[in-house]
């Protein structure tokens, strides 16, 4: 990895207090396994959570589930990271400014993964889709939201990586390439914002029970892996002011 790594402080727990009170947090891929866990954890920590994804019905189901759990009401904003135009990202940022008046954090949990595939058999459209959703779309969304993020007194952009030792192996294809490119993007963005209110973070989860893991490790009993809750709690840490010392690093949740 080109970024230095850090560990979650031993004392940290998102249940300890409402560390995101008054903050507005945007979560992409919000109805996915990790995205929905992050949305819930951020809401429990006191944030107003804006949930995005391409399927409005699934966003509505997440909305209903969060309300049923007694969490603060999230804000739905459908956004297809594959087909969105620069104008769509600008409209989202303008809507956040108009309706909420601020943005204090983004967690980029949307992802495109079509399965393990040898390069010789990789479909070009799947390759382009993965690179776009996993790298270009986070760039475009972050760029559109930079005026809001840099205006906040303290803000964070959190990008989810994957195990770099695995990503360089055979058959990881466009997904592996995209995660390597995303890490380099995070490093460059941090260099451009290494001081000031916007913090840039990368998050490297430990194995967890998600659809992506089930697709990638089809011989594994994925249901025995933990739910994404610990990763979601770590995302809340990065969104909070307590993570100031971790800016520009990869928060590595894997066992040392």
PDB file of N, CA, C and O in Angstrom, residues 153-216:
ATOM      1  N   UNK A 153     -16.624  22.810   9.391  1.00  0.00           N
ATOM      2  CA  UNK A 153     -15.535  23.001  10.360  1.00  0.00           C
ATOM      3  C   UNK A 153     -14.647  21.771  10.458  1.00  0.00           C
ATOM      4  O   UNK A 153     -13.434  21.870  10.685  1.00  0.00           O
ATOM      5  N   UNK A 154     -15.240  20.596  10.288  1.00  0.00           N
ATOM      6  CA  UNK A 154     -14.495  19.337  10.301  1.00  0.00           C
ATOM      7  C   UNK A 154     -15.272  18.348   9.457  1.00  0.00           C
ATOM      8  O   UNK A 154     -16.458  18.116   9.702  1.00  0.00           O
ATOM      9  N   UNK A 155     -14.637  17.775   8.449  1.00  0.00           N
ATOM     10  CA  UNK A 155     -15.343  16.854   7.562  1.00  0.00           C
ATOM     11  C   UNK A 155     -14.422  15.710   7.167  1.00  0.00           C
ATOM     12  O   UNK A 155     -13.203  15.783   7.359  1.00  0.00           O
ATOM     13  N   UNK A 156     -15.012  14.650   6.620  1.00  0.00           N
ATOM     14  CA  UNK A 156     -14.226  13.462   6.267  1.00  0.00           C
ATOM     15  C   UNK A 156     -14.788  12.802   5.017  1.00  0.00           C
ATOM     16  O   UNK A 156     -16.003  12.685   4.852  1.00  0.00           O
ATOM     17  N   UNK A 157     -13.890  12.370   4.149  1.00  0.00           N
ATOM     18  CA  UNK A 157     -14.236  11.526   3.002  1.00  0.00           C
ATOM     19  C   UNK A 157     -13.606  10.167   3.250  1.00  0.00           C
ATOM     20  O   UNK A 157     -12.377  10.078   3.411  1.00  0.00           O
ATOM     21  N   UNK A 158     -14.436   9.125   3.294  1.00  0.00           N
ATOM     22  CA  UNK A 158     -13.981   7.778   3.649  1.00  0.00           C
ATOM     23  C   UNK A 158     -14.157   6.866   2.447  1.00  0.00           C
ATOM     24  O   UNK A 158     -15.267   6.727   1.916  1.00  0.00           O
ATOM     25  N   UNK A 159     -13.075   6.212   2.038  1.00  0.00           N
ATOM     26  CA  UNK A 159     -13.079   5.330   0.876  1.00  0.00           C
ATOM     27  C   UNK A 159     -12.761   3.906   1.332  1.00  0.00           C
ATOM     28  O   UNK A 159     -11.792   3.689   2.068  1.00  0.00           O
ATOM     29  N   UNK A 160     -13.557   2.951   0.887  1.00  0.00           N
ATOM     30  CA  UNK A 160     -13.403   1.563   1.323  1.00  0.00           C
ATOM     31  C   UNK A 160     -12.490   0.818   0.351  1.00  0.00           C
ATOM     32  O   UNK A 160     -12.767   0.758  -0.859  1.00  0.00           O
ATOM     33  N   UNK A 161     -11.402   0.260   0.871  1.00  0.00           N
ATOM     34  CA  UNK A 161     -10.459  -0.520   0.075  1.00  0.00           C
ATOM     35  C   UNK A 161     -10.702  -2.014   0.274  1.00  0.00           C
ATOM     36  O   UNK A 161     -11.657  -2.419   0.923  1.00  0.00           O
ATOM     37  N   UNK A 162      -9.839  -2.831  -0.294  1.00  0.00           N
ATOM     38  CA  UNK A 162      -9.896  -4.281  -0.103  1.00  0.00           C
ATOM     39  C   UNK A 162      -8.471  -4.789   0.046  1.00  0.00           C
ATOM     40  O   UNK A 162      -7.514  -4.087  -0.278  1.00  0.00           O
ATOM     41  N   UNK A 163      -8.353  -6.004   0.539  1.00  0.00           N
ATOM     42  CA  UNK A 163      -7.063  -6.603   0.878  1.00  0.00           C
ATOM     43  C   UNK A 163      -6.071  -6.499  -0.281  1.00  0.00           C
ATOM     44  O   UNK A 163      -6.227  -7.180  -1.295  1.00  0.00           O
ATOM     45  N   UNK A 164      -5.027  -5.672  -0.166  1.00  0.00           N
ATOM     46  CA  UNK A 164      -4.116  -5.467  -1.303  1.00  0.00           C
ATOM     47  C   UNK A 164      -3.322  -6.709  -1.658  1.00  0.00           C
ATOM     48  O   UNK A 164      -2.940  -6.888  -2.826  1.00  0.00           O
ATOM     49  N   UNK A 165      -3.065  -7.585  -0.684  1.00  0.00           N
ATOM     50  CA  UNK A 165      -2.327  -8.811  -0.986  1.00  0.00           C
ATOM     51  C   UNK A 165      -3.146  -9.739  -1.887  1.00  0.00           C
ATOM     52  O   UNK A 165      -2.596 -10.446  -2.732  1.00  0.00           O
ATOM     53  N   UNK A 166      -4.446  -9.729  -1.723  1.00  0.00           N
ATOM     54  CA  UNK A 166      -5.310 -10.548  -2.574  1.00  0.00           C
ATOM     55  C   UNK A 166      -5.578  -9.884  -3.918  1.00  0.00           C
ATOM     56  O   UNK A 166      -5.667 -10.563  -4.944  1.00  0.00           O
ATOM     57  N   UNK A 167      -5.725  -8.557  -3.910  1.00  0.00           N
ATOM     58  CA  UNK A 167      -6.154  -7.850  -5.119  1.00  0.00           C
ATOM     59  C   UNK A 167      -5.162  -7.966  -6.270  1.00  0.00           C
ATOM     60  O   UNK A 167      -5.521  -7.742  -7.419  1.00  0.00           O
ATOM     61  N   UNK A 168      -3.904  -8.290  -5.978  1.00  0.00           N
ATOM     62  CA  UNK A 168      -2.920  -8.390  -7.054  1.00  0.00           C
ATOM     63  C   UNK A 168      -2.792  -9.817  -7.593  1.00  0.00           C
ATOM     64  O   UNK A 168      -1.979 -10.080  -8.472  1.00  0.00           O
ATOM     65  N   UNK A 169      -3.611 -10.719  -7.075  1.00  0.00           N
ATOM     66  CA  UNK A 169      -3.547 -12.110  -7.534  1.00  0.00           C
ATOM     67  C   UNK A 169      -4.399 -12.329  -8.768  1.00  0.00           C
ATOM     68  O   UNK A 169      -5.201 -11.484  -9.173  1.00  0.00           O
ATOM     69  N   UNK A 170      -4.219 -13.514  -9.365  1.00  0.00           N
ATOM     70  CA  UNK A 170      -4.956 -13.858 -10.580  1.00  0.00           C
ATOM     71  C   UNK A 170      -6.459 -13.790 -10.366  1.00  0.00           C
ATOM     72  O   UNK A 170      -6.958 -14.094  -9.275  1.00  0.00           O
ATOM     73  N   UNK A 171      -7.155 -13.376 -11.413  1.00  0.00           N
ATOM     74  CA  UNK A 171      -8.610 -13.433 -11.536  1.00  0.00           C
ATOM     75  C   UNK A 171      -9.348 -12.292 -10.834  1.00  0.00           C
ATOM     76  O   UNK A 171     -10.574 -12.214 -10.951  1.00  0.00           O
ATOM     77  N   UNK A 172      -8.636 -11.399 -10.140  1.00  0.00           N
ATOM     78  CA  UNK A 172      -9.344 -10.307  -9.490  1.00  0.00           C
ATOM     79  C   UNK A 172      -9.664  -9.183 -10.477  1.00  0.00           C
ATOM     80  O   UNK A 172     -10.459  -8.297 -10.182  1.00  0.00           O
ATOM     81  N   UNK A 173      -9.041  -9.204 -11.641  1.00  0.00           N
ATOM     82  CA  UNK A 173      -9.451  -8.365 -12.759  1.00  0.00           C
ATOM     83  C   UNK A 173      -9.678  -6.896 -12.462  1.00  0.00           C
ATOM     84  O   UNK A 173      -8.907  -6.244 -11.760  1.00  0.00           O
ATOM     85  N   UNK A 174     -10.769  -6.379 -13.031  1.00  0.00           N
ATOM     86  CA  UNK A 174     -11.053  -4.952 -12.921  1.00  0.00           C
ATOM     87  C   UNK A 174     -11.288  -4.522 -11.482  1.00  0.00           C
ATOM     88  O   UNK A 174     -10.935  -3.400 -11.098  1.00  0.00           O
ATOM     89  N   UNK A 175     -11.861  -5.389 -10.666  1.00  0.00           N
ATOM     90  CA  UNK A 175     -12.088  -5.028  -9.262  1.00  0.00           C
ATOM     91  C   UNK A 175     -10.753  -4.792  -8.556  1.00  0.00           C
ATOM     92  O   UNK A 175     -10.579  -3.793  -7.859  1.00  0.00           O
ATOM     93  N   UNK A 176      -9.796  -5.695  -8.751  1.00  0.00           N
ATOM     94  CA  UNK A 176      -8.484  -5.524  -8.137  1.00  0.00           C
ATOM     95  C   UNK A 176      -7.780  -4.281  -8.637  1.00  0.00           C
ATOM     96  O   UNK A 176      -7.182  -3.531  -7.851  1.00  0.00           O
ATOM     97  N   UNK A 177      -7.842  -4.040  -9.942  1.00  0.00           N
ATOM     98  CA  UNK A 177      -7.226  -2.849 -10.519  1.00  0.00           C
ATOM     99  C   UNK A 177      -7.880  -1.587  -9.967  1.00  0.00           C
ATOM    100  O   UNK A 177      -7.210  -0.612  -9.619  1.00  0.00           O
ATOM    101  N   UNK A 178      -9.205  -1.611  -9.868  1.00  0.00           N
ATOM    102  CA  UNK A 178      -9.928  -0.421  -9.409  1.00  0.00           C
ATOM    103  C   UNK A 178      -9.606  -0.096  -7.960  1.00  0.00           C
ATOM    104  O   UNK A 178      -9.492   1.079  -7.588  1.00  0.00           O
ATOM    105  N   UNK A 179      -9.446  -1.119  -7.108  1.00  0.00           N
ATOM    106  CA  UNK A 179      -9.139  -0.851  -5.709  1.00  0.00           C
ATOM    107  C   UNK A 179      -7.722  -0.289  -5.549  1.00  0.00           C
ATOM    108  O   UNK A 179      -7.470   0.560  -4.692  1.00  0.00           O
ATOM    109  N   UNK A 180      -6.790  -0.752  -6.389  1.00  0.00           N
ATOM    110  CA  UNK A 180      -5.447  -0.177  -6.373  1.00  0.00           C
ATOM    111  C   UNK A 180      -5.487   1.282  -6.830  1.00  0.00           C
ATOM    112  O   UNK A 180      -4.827   2.151  -6.240  1.00  0.00           O
ATOM    113  N   UNK A 181      -6.271   1.554  -7.861  1.00  0.00           N
ATOM    114  CA  UNK A 181      -6.398   2.925  -8.354  1.00  0.00           C
ATOM    115  C   UNK A 181      -7.076   3.813  -7.316  1.00  0.00           C
ATOM    116  O   UNK A 181      -6.714   4.987  -7.148  1.00  0.00           O
ATOM    117  N   UNK A 182      -8.064   3.256  -6.609  1.00  0.00           N
ATOM    118  CA  UNK A 182      -8.763   4.040  -5.599  1.00  0.00           C
ATOM    119  C   UNK A 182      -7.811   4.441  -4.474  1.00  0.00           C
ATOM    120  O   UNK A 182      -7.861   5.569  -3.975  1.00  0.00           O
ATOM    121  N   UNK A 183      -6.936   3.527  -4.082  1.00  0.00           N
ATOM    122  CA  UNK A 183      -5.965   3.868  -3.043  1.00  0.00           C
ATOM    123  C   UNK A 183      -5.062   5.010  -3.492  1.00  0.00           C
ATOM    124  O   UNK A 183      -4.760   5.928  -2.727  1.00  0.00           O
ATOM    125  N   UNK A 184      -4.620   4.977  -4.745  1.00  0.00           N
ATOM    126  CA  UNK A 184      -3.778   6.063  -5.245  1.00  0.00           C
ATOM    127  C   UNK A 184      -4.559   7.377  -5.287  1.00  0.00           C
ATOM    128  O   UNK A 184      -4.018   8.443  -4.973  1.00  0.00           O
ATOM    129  N   UNK A 185      -5.838   7.300  -5.653  1.00  0.00           N
ATOM    130  CA  UNK A 185      -6.667   8.501  -5.643  1.00  0.00           C
ATOM    131  C   UNK A 185      -6.759   9.080  -4.231  1.00  0.00           C
ATOM    132  O   UNK A 185      -6.651  10.292  -4.028  1.00  0.00           O
ATOM    133  N   UNK A 186      -6.951   8.210  -3.236  1.00  0.00           N
ATOM    134  CA  UNK A 186      -7.029   8.655  -1.840  1.00  0.00           C
ATOM    135  C   UNK A 186      -5.726   9.355  -1.447  1.00  0.00           C
ATOM    136  O   UNK A 186      -5.739  10.407  -0.795  1.00  0.00           O
ATOM    137  N   UNK A 187      -4.583   8.782  -1.841  1.00  0.00           N
ATOM    138  CA  UNK A 187      -3.287   9.367  -1.496  1.00  0.00           C
ATOM    139  C   UNK A 187      -3.137  10.761  -2.098  1.00  0.00           C
ATOM    140  O   UNK A 187      -2.677  11.701  -1.429  1.00  0.00           O
ATOM    141  N   UNK A 188      -3.537  10.911  -3.354  1.00  0.00           N
ATOM    142  CA  UNK A 188      -3.423  12.212  -4.018  1.00  0.00           C
ATOM    143  C   UNK A 188      -4.378  13.223  -3.389  1.00  0.00           C
ATOM    144  O   UNK A 188      -4.007  14.383  -3.131  1.00  0.00           O
ATOM    145  N   UNK A 189      -5.610  12.785  -3.126  1.00  0.00           N
ATOM    146  CA  UNK A 189      -6.584  13.693  -2.521  1.00  0.00           C
ATOM    147  C   UNK A 189      -6.111  14.152  -1.145  1.00  0.00           C
ATOM    148  O   UNK A 189      -6.266  15.323  -0.780  1.00  0.00           O
ATOM    149  N   UNK A 190      -5.507  13.238  -0.392  1.00  0.00           N
ATOM    150  CA  UNK A 190      -4.975  13.627   0.921  1.00  0.00           C
ATOM    151  C   UNK A 190      -3.863  14.647   0.774  1.00  0.00           C
ATOM    152  O   UNK A 190      -3.793  15.624   1.545  1.00  0.00           O
ATOM    153  N   UNK A 191      -2.958  14.449  -0.184  1.00  0.00           N
ATOM    154  CA  UNK A 191      -1.868  15.401  -0.376  1.00  0.00           C
ATOM    155  C   UNK A 191      -2.400  16.801  -0.675  1.00  0.00           C
ATOM    156  O   UNK A 191      -1.794  17.806  -0.294  1.00  0.00           O
ATOM    157  N   UNK A 192      -3.564  16.865  -1.323  1.00  0.00           N
ATOM    158  CA  UNK A 192      -4.155  18.157  -1.661  1.00  0.00           C
ATOM    159  C   UNK A 192      -4.957  18.750  -0.503  1.00  0.00           C
ATOM    160  O   UNK A 192      -5.324  19.933  -0.548  1.00  0.00           O
ATOM    161  N   UNK A 193      -5.238  17.909   0.516  1.00  0.00           N
ATOM    162  CA  UNK A 193      -6.026  18.377   1.668  1.00  0.00           C
ATOM    163  C   UNK A 193      -5.392  17.876   2.969  1.00  0.00           C
ATOM    164  O   UNK A 193      -6.099  17.458   3.885  1.00  0.00           O
ATOM    165  N   UNK A 194      -4.068  17.942   3.037  1.00  0.00           N
ATOM    166  CA  UNK A 194      -3.392  17.433   4.223  1.00  0.00           C
ATOM    167  C   UNK A 194      -3.475  18.392   5.398  1.00  0.00           C
ATOM    168  O   UNK A 194      -3.060  18.083   6.512  1.00  0.00           O
ATOM    169  N   UNK A 195      -4.024  19.557   5.147  1.00  0.00           N
ATOM    170  CA  UNK A 195      -4.314  20.511   6.214  1.00  0.00           C
ATOM    171  C   UNK A 195      -5.686  21.107   5.905  1.00  0.00           C
ATOM    172  O   UNK A 195      -6.184  21.018   4.788  1.00  0.00           O
ATOM    173  N   UNK A 196      -6.287  21.689   6.896  1.00  0.00           N
ATOM    174  CA  UNK A 196      -7.610  22.254   6.678  1.00  0.00           C
ATOM    175  C   UNK A 196      -8.695  21.356   7.233  1.00  0.00           C
ATOM    176  O   UNK A 196      -8.433  20.354   7.911  1.00  0.00           O
ATOM    177  N   UNK A 197      -9.934  21.680   6.922  1.00  0.00           N
ATOM    178  CA  UNK A 197     -11.061  21.015   7.581  1.00  0.00           C
ATOM    179  C   UNK A 197     -11.368  19.634   7.020  1.00  0.00           C
ATOM    180  O   UNK A 197     -11.891  18.781   7.729  1.00  0.00           O
ATOM    181  N   UNK A 198     -11.060  19.388   5.748  1.00  0.00           N
ATOM    182  CA  UNK A 198     -11.401  18.099   5.135  1.00  0.00           C
ATOM    183  C   UNK A 198     -10.311  17.075   5.400  1.00  0.00           C
ATOM    184  O   UNK A 198      -9.151  17.278   5.048  1.00  0.00           O
ATOM    185  N   UNK A 199     -10.723  15.969   6.020  1.00  0.00           N
ATOM    186  CA  UNK A 199      -9.825  14.832   6.229  1.00  0.00           C
ATOM    187  C   UNK A 199     -10.140  13.746   5.196  1.00  0.00           C
ATOM    188  O   UNK A 199     -11.299  13.488   4.886  1.00  0.00           O
ATOM    189  N   UNK A 200      -9.104  13.098   4.695  1.00  0.00           N
ATOM    190  CA  UNK A 200      -9.258  12.010   3.730  1.00  0.00           C
ATOM    191  C   UNK A 200      -8.801  10.711   4.389  1.00  0.00           C
ATOM    192  O   UNK A 200      -7.696  10.652   4.951  1.00  0.00           O
ATOM    193  N   UNK A 201      -9.640   9.690   4.332  1.00  0.00           N
ATOM    194  CA  UNK A 201      -9.365   8.415   4.998  1.00  0.00           C
ATOM    195  C   UNK A 201      -9.638   7.243   4.065  1.00  0.00           C
ATOM    196  O   UNK A 201     -10.520   7.310   3.200  1.00  0.00           O
ATOM    197  N   UNK A 202      -8.898   6.160   4.265  1.00  0.00           N
ATOM    198  CA  UNK A 202      -9.203   4.881   3.644  1.00  0.00           C
ATOM    199  C   UNK A 202      -9.531   3.878   4.741  1.00  0.00           C
ATOM    200  O   UNK A 202      -8.990   3.952   5.848  1.00  0.00           O
ATOM    201  N   UNK A 203     -10.423   2.951   4.429  1.00  0.00           N
ATOM    202  CA  UNK A 203     -10.876   1.953   5.393  1.00  0.00           C
ATOM    203  C   UNK A 203     -10.692   0.572   4.782  1.00  0.00           C
ATOM    204  O   UNK A 203     -11.187   0.302   3.685  1.00  0.00           O
ATOM    205  N   UNK A 204      -9.952  -0.286   5.467  1.00  0.00           N
ATOM    206  CA  UNK A 204      -9.678  -1.637   4.980  1.00  0.00           C
ATOM    207  C   UNK A 204     -10.352  -2.643   5.913  1.00  0.00           C
ATOM    208  O   UNK A 204      -9.852  -2.929   7.000  1.00  0.00           O
ATOM    209  N   UNK A 205     -11.502  -3.187   5.526  1.00  0.00           N
ATOM    210  CA  UNK A 205     -12.245  -4.081   6.421  1.00  0.00           C
ATOM    211  C   UNK A 205     -11.568  -5.436   6.591  1.00  0.00           C
ATOM    212  O   UNK A 205     -10.797  -5.895   5.738  1.00  0.00           O
ATOM    213  N   UNK A 206     -11.890  -6.081   7.698  1.00  0.00           N
ATOM    214  CA  UNK A 206     -11.594  -7.497   7.863  1.00  0.00           C
ATOM    215  C   UNK A 206     -12.671  -8.283   7.122  1.00  0.00           C
ATOM    216  O   UNK A 206     -13.677  -7.711   6.684  1.00  0.00           O
ATOM    217  N   UNK A 207     -12.485  -9.594   6.915  1.00  0.00           N
ATOM    218  CA  UNK A 207     -13.546 -10.387   6.279  1.00  0.00           C
ATOM    219  C   UNK A 207     -14.885 -10.178   6.975  1.00  0.00           C
ATOM    220  O   UNK A 207     -14.959 -10.136   8.207  1.00  0.00           O
ATOM    221  N   UNK A 208     -15.942 -10.035   6.166  1.00  0.00           N
ATOM    222  CA  UNK A 208     -17.265  -9.799   6.732  1.00  0.00           C
ATOM    223  C   UNK A 208     -18.317 -10.425   5.836  1.00  0.00           C
ATOM    224  O   UNK A 208     -18.070 -10.756   4.676  1.00  0.00           O
ATOM    225  N   UNK A 209     -19.497 -10.569   6.379  1.00  0.00           N
ATOM    226  CA  UNK A 209     -20.593 -11.262   5.704  1.00  0.00           C
ATOM    227  C   UNK A 209     -21.311 -10.303   4.753  1.00  0.00           C
ATOM    228  O   UNK A 209     -22.192  -9.551   5.146  1.00  0.00           O
ATOM    229  N   UNK A 210     -20.910 -10.338   3.476  1.00  0.00           N
ATOM    230  CA  UNK A 210     -21.524  -9.494   2.460  1.00  0.00           C
ATOM    231  C   UNK A 210     -21.741 -10.301   1.189  1.00  0.00           C
ATOM    232  O   UNK A 210     -21.168 -11.379   1.007  1.00  0.00           O
ATOM    233  N   UNK A 211     -22.552  -9.750   0.298  1.00  0.00           N
ATOM    234  CA  UNK A 211     -22.798 -10.405  -0.991  1.00  0.00           C
ATOM    235  C   UNK A 211     -21.517 -10.500  -1.795  1.00  0.00           C
ATOM    236  O   UNK A 211     -21.254 -11.506  -2.458  1.00  0.00           O
ATOM    237  N   UNK A 212     -20.690  -9.456  -1.758  1.00  0.00           N
ATOM    238  CA  UNK A 212     -19.433  -9.473  -2.503  1.00  0.00           C
ATOM    239  C   UNK A 212     -18.554 -10.620  -2.026  1.00  0.00           C
ATOM    240  O   UNK A 212     -17.967 -11.348  -2.844  1.00  0.00           O
ATOM    241  N   UNK A 213     -18.458 -10.799  -0.716  1.00  0.00           N
ATOM    242  CA  UNK A 213     -17.617 -11.880  -0.190  1.00  0.00           C
ATOM    243  C   UNK A 213     -18.151 -13.232  -0.640  1.00  0.00           C
ATOM    244  O   UNK A 213     -17.377 -14.131  -0.988  1.00  0.00           O
ATOM    245  N   UNK A 214     -19.451 -13.381  -0.629  1.00  0.00           N
ATOM    246  CA  UNK A 214     -20.050 -14.651  -1.036  1.00  0.00           C
ATOM    247  C   UNK A 214     -19.752 -14.944  -2.508  1.00  0.00           C
ATOM    248  O   UNK A 214     -19.516 -16.086  -2.887  1.00  0.00           O
ATOM    249  N   UNK A 215     -19.740 -13.914  -3.346  1.00  0.00           N
ATOM    250  CA  UNK A 215     -19.427 -14.098  -4.767  1.00  0.00           C
ATOM    251  C   UNK A 215     -17.962 -14.446  -4.978  1.00  0.00           C
ATOM    252  O   UNK A 215     -17.622 -15.247  -5.852  1.00  0.00           O
ATOM    253  N   UNK A 216     -17.079 -13.831  -4.182  1.00  0.00           N
ATOM    254  CA  UNK A 216     -15.636 -14.000  -4.387  1.00  0.00           C
ATOM    255  C   UNK A 216     -15.107 -15.282  -3.772  1.00  0.00           C
ATOM    256  O   UNK A 216     -14.159 -15.880  -4.296  1.00  0.00           O
TER     257      UNK A 216
END
